[in-house]
Short mmCIF file of C-alpha atoms (C1' of nucleotides) and ligand atoms in Angstrom, two decimals:
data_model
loop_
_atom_site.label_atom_id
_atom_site.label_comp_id
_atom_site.label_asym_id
_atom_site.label_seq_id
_atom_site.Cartn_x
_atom_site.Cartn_y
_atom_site.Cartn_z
CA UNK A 1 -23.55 -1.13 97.60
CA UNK A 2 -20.27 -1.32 96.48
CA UNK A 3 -19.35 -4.22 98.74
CA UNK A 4 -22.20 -5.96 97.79
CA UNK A 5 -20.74 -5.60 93.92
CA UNK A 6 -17.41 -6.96 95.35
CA UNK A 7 -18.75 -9.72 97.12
CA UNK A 8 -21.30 -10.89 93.86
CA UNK A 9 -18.95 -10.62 91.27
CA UNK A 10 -18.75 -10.71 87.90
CA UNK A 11 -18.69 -14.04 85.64
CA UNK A 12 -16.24 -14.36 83.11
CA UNK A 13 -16.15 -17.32 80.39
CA UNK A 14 -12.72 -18.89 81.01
CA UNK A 15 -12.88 -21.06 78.34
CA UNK A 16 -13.61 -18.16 75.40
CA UNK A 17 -10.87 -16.25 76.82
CA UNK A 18 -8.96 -19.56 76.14
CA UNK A 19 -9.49 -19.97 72.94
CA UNK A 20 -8.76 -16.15 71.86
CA UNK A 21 -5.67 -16.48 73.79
CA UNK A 22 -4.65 -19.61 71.66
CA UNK A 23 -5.59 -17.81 68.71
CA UNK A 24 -3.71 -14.29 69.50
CA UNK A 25 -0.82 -16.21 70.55
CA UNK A 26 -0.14 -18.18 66.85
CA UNK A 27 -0.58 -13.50 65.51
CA UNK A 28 1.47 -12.50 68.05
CA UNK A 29 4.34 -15.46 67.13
CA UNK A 30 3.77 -15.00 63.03
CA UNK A 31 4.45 -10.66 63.85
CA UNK A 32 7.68 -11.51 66.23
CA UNK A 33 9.03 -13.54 63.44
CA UNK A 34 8.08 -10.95 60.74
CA UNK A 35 9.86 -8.32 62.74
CA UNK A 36 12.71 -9.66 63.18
CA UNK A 37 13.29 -10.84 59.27
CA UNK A 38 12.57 -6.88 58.52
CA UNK A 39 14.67 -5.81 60.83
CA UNK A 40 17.57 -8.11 60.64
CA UNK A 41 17.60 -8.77 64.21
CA UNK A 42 16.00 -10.70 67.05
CA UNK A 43 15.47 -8.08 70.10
CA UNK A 44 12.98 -7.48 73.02
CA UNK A 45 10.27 -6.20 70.91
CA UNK A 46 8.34 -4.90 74.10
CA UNK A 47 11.39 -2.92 75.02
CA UNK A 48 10.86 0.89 73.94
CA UNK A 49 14.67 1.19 74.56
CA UNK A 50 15.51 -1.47 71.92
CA UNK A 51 12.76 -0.98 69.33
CA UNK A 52 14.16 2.61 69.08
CA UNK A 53 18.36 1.60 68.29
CA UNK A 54 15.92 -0.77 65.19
CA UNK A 55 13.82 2.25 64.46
CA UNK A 56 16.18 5.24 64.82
CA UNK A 57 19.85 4.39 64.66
CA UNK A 58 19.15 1.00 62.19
CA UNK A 59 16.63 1.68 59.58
CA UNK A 60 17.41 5.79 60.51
CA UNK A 61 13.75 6.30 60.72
CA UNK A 62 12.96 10.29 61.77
CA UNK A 63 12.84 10.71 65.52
CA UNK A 64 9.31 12.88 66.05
CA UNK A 65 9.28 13.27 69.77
CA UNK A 66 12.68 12.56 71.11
CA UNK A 67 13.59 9.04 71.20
CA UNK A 68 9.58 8.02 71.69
CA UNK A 69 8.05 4.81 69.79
CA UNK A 70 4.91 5.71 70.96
CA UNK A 71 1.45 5.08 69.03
CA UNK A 72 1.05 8.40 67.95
CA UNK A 73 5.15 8.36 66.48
CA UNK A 74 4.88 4.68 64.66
CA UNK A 75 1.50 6.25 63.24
CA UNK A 76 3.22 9.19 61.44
CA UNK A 77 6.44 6.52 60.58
CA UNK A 78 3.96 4.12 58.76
CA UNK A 79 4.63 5.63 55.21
CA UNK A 80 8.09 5.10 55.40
CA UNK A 81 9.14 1.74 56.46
CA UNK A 82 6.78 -1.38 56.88
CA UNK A 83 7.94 -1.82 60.95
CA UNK A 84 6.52 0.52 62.38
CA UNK A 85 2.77 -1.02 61.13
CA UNK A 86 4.30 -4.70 62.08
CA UNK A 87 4.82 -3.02 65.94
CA UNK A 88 1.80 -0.95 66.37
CA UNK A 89 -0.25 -4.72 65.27
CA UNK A 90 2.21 -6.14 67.37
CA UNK A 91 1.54 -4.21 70.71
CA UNK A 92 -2.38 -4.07 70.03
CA UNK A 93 -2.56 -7.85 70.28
CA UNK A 94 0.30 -7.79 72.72
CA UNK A 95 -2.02 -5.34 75.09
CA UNK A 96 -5.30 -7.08 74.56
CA UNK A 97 -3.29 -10.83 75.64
CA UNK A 98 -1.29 -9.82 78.34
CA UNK A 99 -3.39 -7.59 80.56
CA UNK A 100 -7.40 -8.67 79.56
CA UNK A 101 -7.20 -12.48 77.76
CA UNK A 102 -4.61 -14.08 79.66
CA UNK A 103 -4.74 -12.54 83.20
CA UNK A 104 -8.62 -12.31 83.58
CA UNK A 105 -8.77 -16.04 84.24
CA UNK A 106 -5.98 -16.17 86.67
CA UNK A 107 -8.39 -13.85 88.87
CA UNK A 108 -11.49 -16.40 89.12
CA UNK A 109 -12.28 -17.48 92.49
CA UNK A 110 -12.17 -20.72 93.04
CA UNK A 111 -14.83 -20.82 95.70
CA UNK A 112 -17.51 -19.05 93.85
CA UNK A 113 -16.11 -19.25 89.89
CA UNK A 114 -16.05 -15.62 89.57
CA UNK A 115 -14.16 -12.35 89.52
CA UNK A 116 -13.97 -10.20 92.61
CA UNK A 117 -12.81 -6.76 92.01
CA UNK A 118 -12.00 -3.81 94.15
CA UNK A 119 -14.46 -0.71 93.97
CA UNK A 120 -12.30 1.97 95.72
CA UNK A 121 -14.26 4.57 97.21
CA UNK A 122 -12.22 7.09 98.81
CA UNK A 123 -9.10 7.18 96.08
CA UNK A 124 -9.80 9.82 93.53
CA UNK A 125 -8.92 13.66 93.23
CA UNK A 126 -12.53 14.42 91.76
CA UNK A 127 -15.01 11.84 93.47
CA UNK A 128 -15.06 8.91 90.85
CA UNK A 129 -14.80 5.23 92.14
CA UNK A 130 -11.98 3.40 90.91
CA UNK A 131 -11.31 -0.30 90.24
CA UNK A 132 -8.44 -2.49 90.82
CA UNK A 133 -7.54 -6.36 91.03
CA UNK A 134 -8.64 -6.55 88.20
CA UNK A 135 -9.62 -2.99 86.72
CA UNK A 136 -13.60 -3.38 85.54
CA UNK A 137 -13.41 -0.16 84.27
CA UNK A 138 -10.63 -0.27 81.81
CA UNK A 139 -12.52 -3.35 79.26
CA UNK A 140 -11.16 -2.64 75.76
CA UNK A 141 -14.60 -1.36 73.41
CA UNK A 142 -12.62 0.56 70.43
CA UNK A 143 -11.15 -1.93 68.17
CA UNK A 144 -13.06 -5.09 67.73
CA UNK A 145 -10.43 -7.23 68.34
CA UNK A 146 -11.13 -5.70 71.78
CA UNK A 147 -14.34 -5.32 71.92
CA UNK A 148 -14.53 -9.19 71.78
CA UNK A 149 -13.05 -9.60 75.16
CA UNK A 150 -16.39 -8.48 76.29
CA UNK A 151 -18.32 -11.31 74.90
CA UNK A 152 -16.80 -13.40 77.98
CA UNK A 153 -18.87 -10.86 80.35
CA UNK A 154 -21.92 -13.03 80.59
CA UNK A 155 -24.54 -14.66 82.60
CA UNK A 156 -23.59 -17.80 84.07
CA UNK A 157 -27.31 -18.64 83.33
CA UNK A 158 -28.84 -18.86 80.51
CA UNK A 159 -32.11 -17.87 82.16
CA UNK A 160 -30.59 -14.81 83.25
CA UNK A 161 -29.08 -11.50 80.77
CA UNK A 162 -26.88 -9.33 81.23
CA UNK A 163 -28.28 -4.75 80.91
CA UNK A 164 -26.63 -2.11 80.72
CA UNK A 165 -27.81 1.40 81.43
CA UNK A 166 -25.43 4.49 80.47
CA UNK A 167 -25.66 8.02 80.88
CA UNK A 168 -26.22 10.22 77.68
CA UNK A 169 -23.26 12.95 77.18
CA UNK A 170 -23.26 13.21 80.93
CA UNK A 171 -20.77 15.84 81.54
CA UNK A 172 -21.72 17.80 78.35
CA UNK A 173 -24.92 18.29 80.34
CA UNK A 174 -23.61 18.78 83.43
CA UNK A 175 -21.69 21.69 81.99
CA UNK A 176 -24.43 23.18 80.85
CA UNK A 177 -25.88 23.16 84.18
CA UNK A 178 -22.66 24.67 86.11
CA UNK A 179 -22.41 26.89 83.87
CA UNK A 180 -25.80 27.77 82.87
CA UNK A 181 -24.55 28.74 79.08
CA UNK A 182 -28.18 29.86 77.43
CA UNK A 183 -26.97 28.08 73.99
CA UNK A 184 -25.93 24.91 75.31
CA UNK A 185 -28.73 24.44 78.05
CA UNK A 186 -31.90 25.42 75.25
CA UNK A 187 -30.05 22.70 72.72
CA UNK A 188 -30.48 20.59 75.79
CA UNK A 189 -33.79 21.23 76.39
CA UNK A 190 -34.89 21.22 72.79
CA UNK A 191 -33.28 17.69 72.53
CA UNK A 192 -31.15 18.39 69.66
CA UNK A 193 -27.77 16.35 67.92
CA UNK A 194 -25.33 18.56 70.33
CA UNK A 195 -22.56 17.46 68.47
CA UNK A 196 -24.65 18.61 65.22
CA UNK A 197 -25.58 21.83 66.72
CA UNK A 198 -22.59 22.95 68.01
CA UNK A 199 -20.92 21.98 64.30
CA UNK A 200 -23.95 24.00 62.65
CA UNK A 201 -23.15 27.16 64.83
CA UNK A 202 -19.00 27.16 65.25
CA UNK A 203 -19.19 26.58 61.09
CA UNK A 204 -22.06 29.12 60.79
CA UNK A 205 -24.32 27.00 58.62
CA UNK A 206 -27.40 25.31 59.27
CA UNK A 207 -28.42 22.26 60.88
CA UNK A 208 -28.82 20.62 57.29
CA UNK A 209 -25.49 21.43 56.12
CA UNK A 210 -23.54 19.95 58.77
CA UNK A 211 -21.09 17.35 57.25
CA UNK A 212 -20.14 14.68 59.31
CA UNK A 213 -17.12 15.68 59.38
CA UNK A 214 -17.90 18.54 60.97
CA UNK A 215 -19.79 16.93 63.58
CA UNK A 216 -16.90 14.86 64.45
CA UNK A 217 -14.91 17.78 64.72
CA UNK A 218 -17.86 19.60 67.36
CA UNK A 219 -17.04 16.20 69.05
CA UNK A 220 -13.66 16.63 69.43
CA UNK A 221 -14.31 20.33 70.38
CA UNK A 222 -16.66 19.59 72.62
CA UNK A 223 -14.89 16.96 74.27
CA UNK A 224 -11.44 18.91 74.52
CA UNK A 225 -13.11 21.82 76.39
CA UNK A 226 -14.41 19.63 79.23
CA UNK A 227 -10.75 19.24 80.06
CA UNK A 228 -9.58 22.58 79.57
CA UNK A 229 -7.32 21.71 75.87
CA UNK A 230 -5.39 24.17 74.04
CA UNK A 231 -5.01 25.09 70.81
CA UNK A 232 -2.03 22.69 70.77
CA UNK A 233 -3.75 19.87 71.83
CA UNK A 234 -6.93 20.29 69.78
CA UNK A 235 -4.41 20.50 66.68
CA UNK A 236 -3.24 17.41 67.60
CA UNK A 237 -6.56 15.72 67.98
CA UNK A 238 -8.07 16.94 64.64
CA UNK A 239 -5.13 16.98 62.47
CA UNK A 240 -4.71 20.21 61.54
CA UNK A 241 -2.60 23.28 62.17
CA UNK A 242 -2.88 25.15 65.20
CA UNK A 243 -3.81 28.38 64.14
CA UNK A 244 -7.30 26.57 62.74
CA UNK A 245 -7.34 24.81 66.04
CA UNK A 246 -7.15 28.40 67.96
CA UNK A 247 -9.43 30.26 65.94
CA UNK A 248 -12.07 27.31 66.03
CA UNK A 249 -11.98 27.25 70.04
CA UNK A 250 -12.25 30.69 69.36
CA UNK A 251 -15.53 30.08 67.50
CA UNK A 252 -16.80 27.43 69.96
CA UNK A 253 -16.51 30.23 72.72
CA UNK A 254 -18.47 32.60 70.61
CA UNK A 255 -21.29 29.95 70.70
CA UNK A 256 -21.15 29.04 73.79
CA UNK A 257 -20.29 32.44 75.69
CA UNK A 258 -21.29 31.20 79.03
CA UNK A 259 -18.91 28.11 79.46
CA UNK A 260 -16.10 30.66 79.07
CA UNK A 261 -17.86 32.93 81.98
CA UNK A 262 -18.05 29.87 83.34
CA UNK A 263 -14.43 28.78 83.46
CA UNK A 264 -13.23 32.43 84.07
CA UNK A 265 -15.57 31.90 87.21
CA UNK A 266 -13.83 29.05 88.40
CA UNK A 267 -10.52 30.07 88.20
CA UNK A 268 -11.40 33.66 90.15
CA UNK A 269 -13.03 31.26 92.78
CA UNK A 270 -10.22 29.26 93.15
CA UNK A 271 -7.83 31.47 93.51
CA UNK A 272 -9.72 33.27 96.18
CA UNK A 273 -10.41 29.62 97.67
CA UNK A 274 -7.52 27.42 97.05
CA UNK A 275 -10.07 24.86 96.16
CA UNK A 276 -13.06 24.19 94.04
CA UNK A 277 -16.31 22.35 94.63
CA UNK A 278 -18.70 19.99 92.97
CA UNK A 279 -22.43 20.85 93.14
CA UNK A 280 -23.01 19.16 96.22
CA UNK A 281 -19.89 20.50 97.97
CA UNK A 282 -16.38 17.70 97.21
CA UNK A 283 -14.18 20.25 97.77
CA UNK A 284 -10.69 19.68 95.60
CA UNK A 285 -8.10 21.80 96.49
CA UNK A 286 -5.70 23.36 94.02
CA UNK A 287 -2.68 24.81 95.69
CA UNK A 288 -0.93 25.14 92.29
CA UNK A 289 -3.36 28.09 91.30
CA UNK A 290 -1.03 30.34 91.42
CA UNK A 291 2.62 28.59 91.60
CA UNK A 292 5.25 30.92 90.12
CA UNK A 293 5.26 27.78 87.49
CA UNK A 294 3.86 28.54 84.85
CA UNK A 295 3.08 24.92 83.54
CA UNK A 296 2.61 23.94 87.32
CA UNK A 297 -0.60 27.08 87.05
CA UNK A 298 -1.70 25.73 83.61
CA UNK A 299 -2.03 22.26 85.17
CA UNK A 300 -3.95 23.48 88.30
CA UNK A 301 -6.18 25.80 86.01
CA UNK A 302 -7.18 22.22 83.71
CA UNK A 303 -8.02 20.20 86.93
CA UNK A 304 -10.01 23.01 88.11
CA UNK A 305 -11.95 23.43 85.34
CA UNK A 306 -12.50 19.78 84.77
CA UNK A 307 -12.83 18.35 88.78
CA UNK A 308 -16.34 19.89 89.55
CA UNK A 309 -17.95 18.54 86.09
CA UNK A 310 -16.30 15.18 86.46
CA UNK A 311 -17.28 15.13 90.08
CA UNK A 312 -20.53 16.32 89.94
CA UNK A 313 -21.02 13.16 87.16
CA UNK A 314 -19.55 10.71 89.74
CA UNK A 315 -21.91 12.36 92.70
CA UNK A 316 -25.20 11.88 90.19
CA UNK A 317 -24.32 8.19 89.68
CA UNK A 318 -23.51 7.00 93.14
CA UNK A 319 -26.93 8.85 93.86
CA UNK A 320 -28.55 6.43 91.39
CA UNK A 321 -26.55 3.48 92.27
CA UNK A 322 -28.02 3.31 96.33
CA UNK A 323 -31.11 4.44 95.48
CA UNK A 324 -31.25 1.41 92.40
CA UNK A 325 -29.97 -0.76 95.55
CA UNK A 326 -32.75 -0.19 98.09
CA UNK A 327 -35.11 -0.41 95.13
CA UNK A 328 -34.07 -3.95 94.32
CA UNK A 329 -34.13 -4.88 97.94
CA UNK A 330 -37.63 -3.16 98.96
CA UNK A 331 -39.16 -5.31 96.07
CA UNK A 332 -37.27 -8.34 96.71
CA UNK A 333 -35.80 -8.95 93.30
CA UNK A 334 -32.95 -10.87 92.31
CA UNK A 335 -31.23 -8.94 89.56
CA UNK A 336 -27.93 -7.74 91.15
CA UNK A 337 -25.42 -4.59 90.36
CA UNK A 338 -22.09 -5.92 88.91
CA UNK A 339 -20.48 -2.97 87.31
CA UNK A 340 -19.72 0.77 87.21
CA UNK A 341 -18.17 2.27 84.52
CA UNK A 342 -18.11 6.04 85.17
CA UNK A 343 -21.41 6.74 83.70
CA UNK A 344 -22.60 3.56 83.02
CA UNK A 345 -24.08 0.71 85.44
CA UNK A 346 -23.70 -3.59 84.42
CA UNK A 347 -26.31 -5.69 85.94
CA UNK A 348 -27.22 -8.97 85.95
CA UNK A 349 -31.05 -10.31 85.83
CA UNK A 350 -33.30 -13.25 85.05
CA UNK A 351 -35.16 -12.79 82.14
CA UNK A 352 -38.83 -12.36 83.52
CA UNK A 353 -37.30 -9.65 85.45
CA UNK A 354 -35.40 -7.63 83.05
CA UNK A 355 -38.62 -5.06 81.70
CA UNK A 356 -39.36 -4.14 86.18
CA UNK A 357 -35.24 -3.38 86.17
CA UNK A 358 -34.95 -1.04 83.50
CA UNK A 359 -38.14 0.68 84.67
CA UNK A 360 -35.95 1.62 87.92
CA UNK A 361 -32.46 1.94 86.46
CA UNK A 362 -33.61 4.33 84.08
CA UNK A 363 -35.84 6.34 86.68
CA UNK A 364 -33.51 6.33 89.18
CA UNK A 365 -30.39 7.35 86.67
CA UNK A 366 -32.56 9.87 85.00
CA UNK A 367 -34.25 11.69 88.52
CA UNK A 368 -31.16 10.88 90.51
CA UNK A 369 -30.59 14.67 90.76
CA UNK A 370 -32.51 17.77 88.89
CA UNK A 371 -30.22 19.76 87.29
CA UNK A 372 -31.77 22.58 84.45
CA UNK A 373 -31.06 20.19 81.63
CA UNK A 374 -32.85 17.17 80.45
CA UNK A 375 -30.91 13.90 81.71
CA UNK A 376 -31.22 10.80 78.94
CA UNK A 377 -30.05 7.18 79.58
CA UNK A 378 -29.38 4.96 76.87
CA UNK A 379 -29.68 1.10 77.70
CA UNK A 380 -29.05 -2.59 76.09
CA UNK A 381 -29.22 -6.03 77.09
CA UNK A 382 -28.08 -9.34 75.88
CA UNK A 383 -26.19 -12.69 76.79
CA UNK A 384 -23.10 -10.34 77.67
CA UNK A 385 -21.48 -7.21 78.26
CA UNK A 386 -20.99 -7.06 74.10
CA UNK A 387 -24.73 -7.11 73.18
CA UNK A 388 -25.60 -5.09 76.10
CA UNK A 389 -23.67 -1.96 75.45
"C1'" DA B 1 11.08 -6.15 96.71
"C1'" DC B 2 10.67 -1.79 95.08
"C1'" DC B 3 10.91 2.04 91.80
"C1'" DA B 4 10.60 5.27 87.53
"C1'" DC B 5 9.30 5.32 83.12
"C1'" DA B 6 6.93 4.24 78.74
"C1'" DT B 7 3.00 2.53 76.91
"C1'" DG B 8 -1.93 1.83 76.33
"C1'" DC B 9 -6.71 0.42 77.99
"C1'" DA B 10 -11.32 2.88 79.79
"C1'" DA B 11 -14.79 7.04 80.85
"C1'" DT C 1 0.81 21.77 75.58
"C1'" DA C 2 -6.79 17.89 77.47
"C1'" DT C 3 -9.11 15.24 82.90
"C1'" DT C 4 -9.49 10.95 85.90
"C1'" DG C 5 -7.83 6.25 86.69
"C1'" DC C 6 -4.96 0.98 86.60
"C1'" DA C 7 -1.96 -2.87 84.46
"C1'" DT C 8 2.01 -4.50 82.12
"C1'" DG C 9 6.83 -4.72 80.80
"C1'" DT C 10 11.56 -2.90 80.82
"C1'" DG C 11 15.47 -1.45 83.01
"C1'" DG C 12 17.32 -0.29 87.17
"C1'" DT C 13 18.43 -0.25 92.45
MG1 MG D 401 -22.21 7.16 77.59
#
DNA sequence: ACCACATGCAA
DNA sequence: TATTGCATGTGGT
């Protein structure tokens, strides 16, 4: 299957990609200059080692973490000194140009006018594909500046459209499964706002008088505990101190009593094991489990909490993806699989085709394996990549 | 040519 | 001191 995405391909519109790199370029030139006028010299401004003698040492500017100009830093500078918001503009359109605008059409093939990239299968810790030359699954979506890029994922026919299927809160769910938390699998069932629940119960009001502020901050929650955060983190992530960030993970684990059984679980087993396992047996080991490091432990502890939900994700949709495959072949249709995105799937399809493929992409994503929480697949098509998703 | 590091894009 | 990846650029060998 994943040969047969290599060998298809995906098309890319060389000549929009063109004209946002023209138009980038003139920003990109107009912020250079504007940098250097504020800063009273003309430097590298893509070296980190440089920006920082401007930022630090020049204008004196607070150093927040060391000697770092990263995002995070120039974000908590932008009060007091206009550079900082010149540089973080600066490297956004930088980013977007350099590694998506400009160096997407440098990868067409000339023999069939599209891009060929590399699915790895066998090259992650946790059982996830990967993609390289170029990387499909690394398309910018969160600023629209960005998000354009993905208007020059298309159809190379305008009889044919481009749908995308994507998994629901897929490791959310799968959570719920490993760990078989009551709370978390009945919200599940009952089809509830998750994010909106969990809010309503960590806050201890009711559904009605969650703000959404405090369903982003469920979000956040939820998000952080897939991964195993601290209260450090979490602080970091919602903007606010860390005793609130400790006490609300405290709150969350009241809730949700059985994803802390569930993680106490894991770490007994690996430790007994060396290793821990997805639901359908990727074993991962962890040999750091108990290092006499303490952050060496920590680390282990996060990956082993995190491998068998994010494997057990990438086991579901590789389940879908051959069984989509055979489906497409056994009734001789021409839509073909372009893209995976970790819980999502790209295809391509003529138009009088497009209602039979999302009848089996949704099927076959949804049954691909029964787990004791409802599976939901949200889906989207359109001329490209931008519409679809 | 190769490397470490910083940075930043995605799920 | 939140997981998994890959690409780009700098500064160095
Ligand atoms: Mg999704």
């Amino acid at each position: 299957v994943l040969l047969e995405m290599e060998f298809k391909g995906m098309y890319v519109d060389e000549q929009l990609l063109n004209e946002m790199s023209s138009d980038f370029g003139k920003k990109i030139d107009s912020l250079t200059k504007g940098i250097y006028n504020e800063s009273g010299f003309e430097f590298n401004v893509n070296s980190t080692q440089q920006l920082a003698k401007i930022l630090f040492d020049v204008k004196g500017l607070p150093e927040i973490k060391k000697r770092s100009t990263a995002e995070d830093v120039l974000e908590q500078l932008k009060g007091k000194h206009i550079l900082p918001e010149m540089v973080l503009e600066f490297r956004k359109l930088n980013k977007l140009k350099n590694t998506y605008i400009d160096a997407l059409p440098e990868l067409i093939n000339q023999s069939s006018g599209r891009i060929h990239s590399t699915f790895n299968q066998a090259m992650t810790a946790t059982g996830r594909l990967s993609s390289s030359n170029p990387n499909f699954q690394n398309i910018p979506i969160k600023t629209q500046e960005g998000r354009e890029i993905r208007k020059a994922f298309r159809s190379s026919d305008p009889n044919w459209l481009i749908f995308s299927a994507d998994y629901s809160q897929i490791e959310l769910r799968i959570m719920a499964h490993l760990s078989q938390d009551e709370a978390l699998v009945d919200a599940f069932n009952k089809g509830v706002d998750i994010h909106a629940t969990t809010a309503a119960s960590v806050f201890n009001v009711s559904i009605d008088e969650v703000e959404p502020s405090m369903r982003r901050t469920a979000k956040i929650v939820n998000f952080g505990l897939l991964y195993g955060a601290g209260p450090f983190r979490m602080s970091q992530e919602l903007g606010i101190p860390q005793k609130e960030a400790k006490s609300l993970i405290e709150a969350y684990f009241a809730t949700y009593a059985g994803i802390k059984n569930y993680v106490d679980s894991m770490m007994d087993f690996a430790k007994e094991n060396r290793f821990v396992t997805t639901l359908l047996g990727r074993k991962r080991p962890v040999w750091d489990i108990d290092s006499s490091n303490h952050l060496h432990r920590e680390a282990a502890k996060r990956m082993a909490i995190n491998m068998p939900i994010q494997g057990t994700s990438a086991e579901m949709i590789k389940l879908a993806m051959t069984s989509i495959y055979e489906s497409i072949i056994e009734k001789k249709m021409e839509s073909n699989m372009l893209l995976q995105i970790h819980d999502e799937l790209v295809f391509e399809s003529p138009k009088d085709e497009l209602n039979e493929l999302k009848d089996i992409v949704l099927d076959k994503m949804i049954n691909a394996m029964s787990l004791s929480v409802p599976i939901e697949v949200d889906s989207g098509h359109g001329q490209s990549w931008y519409e679809a998703h």
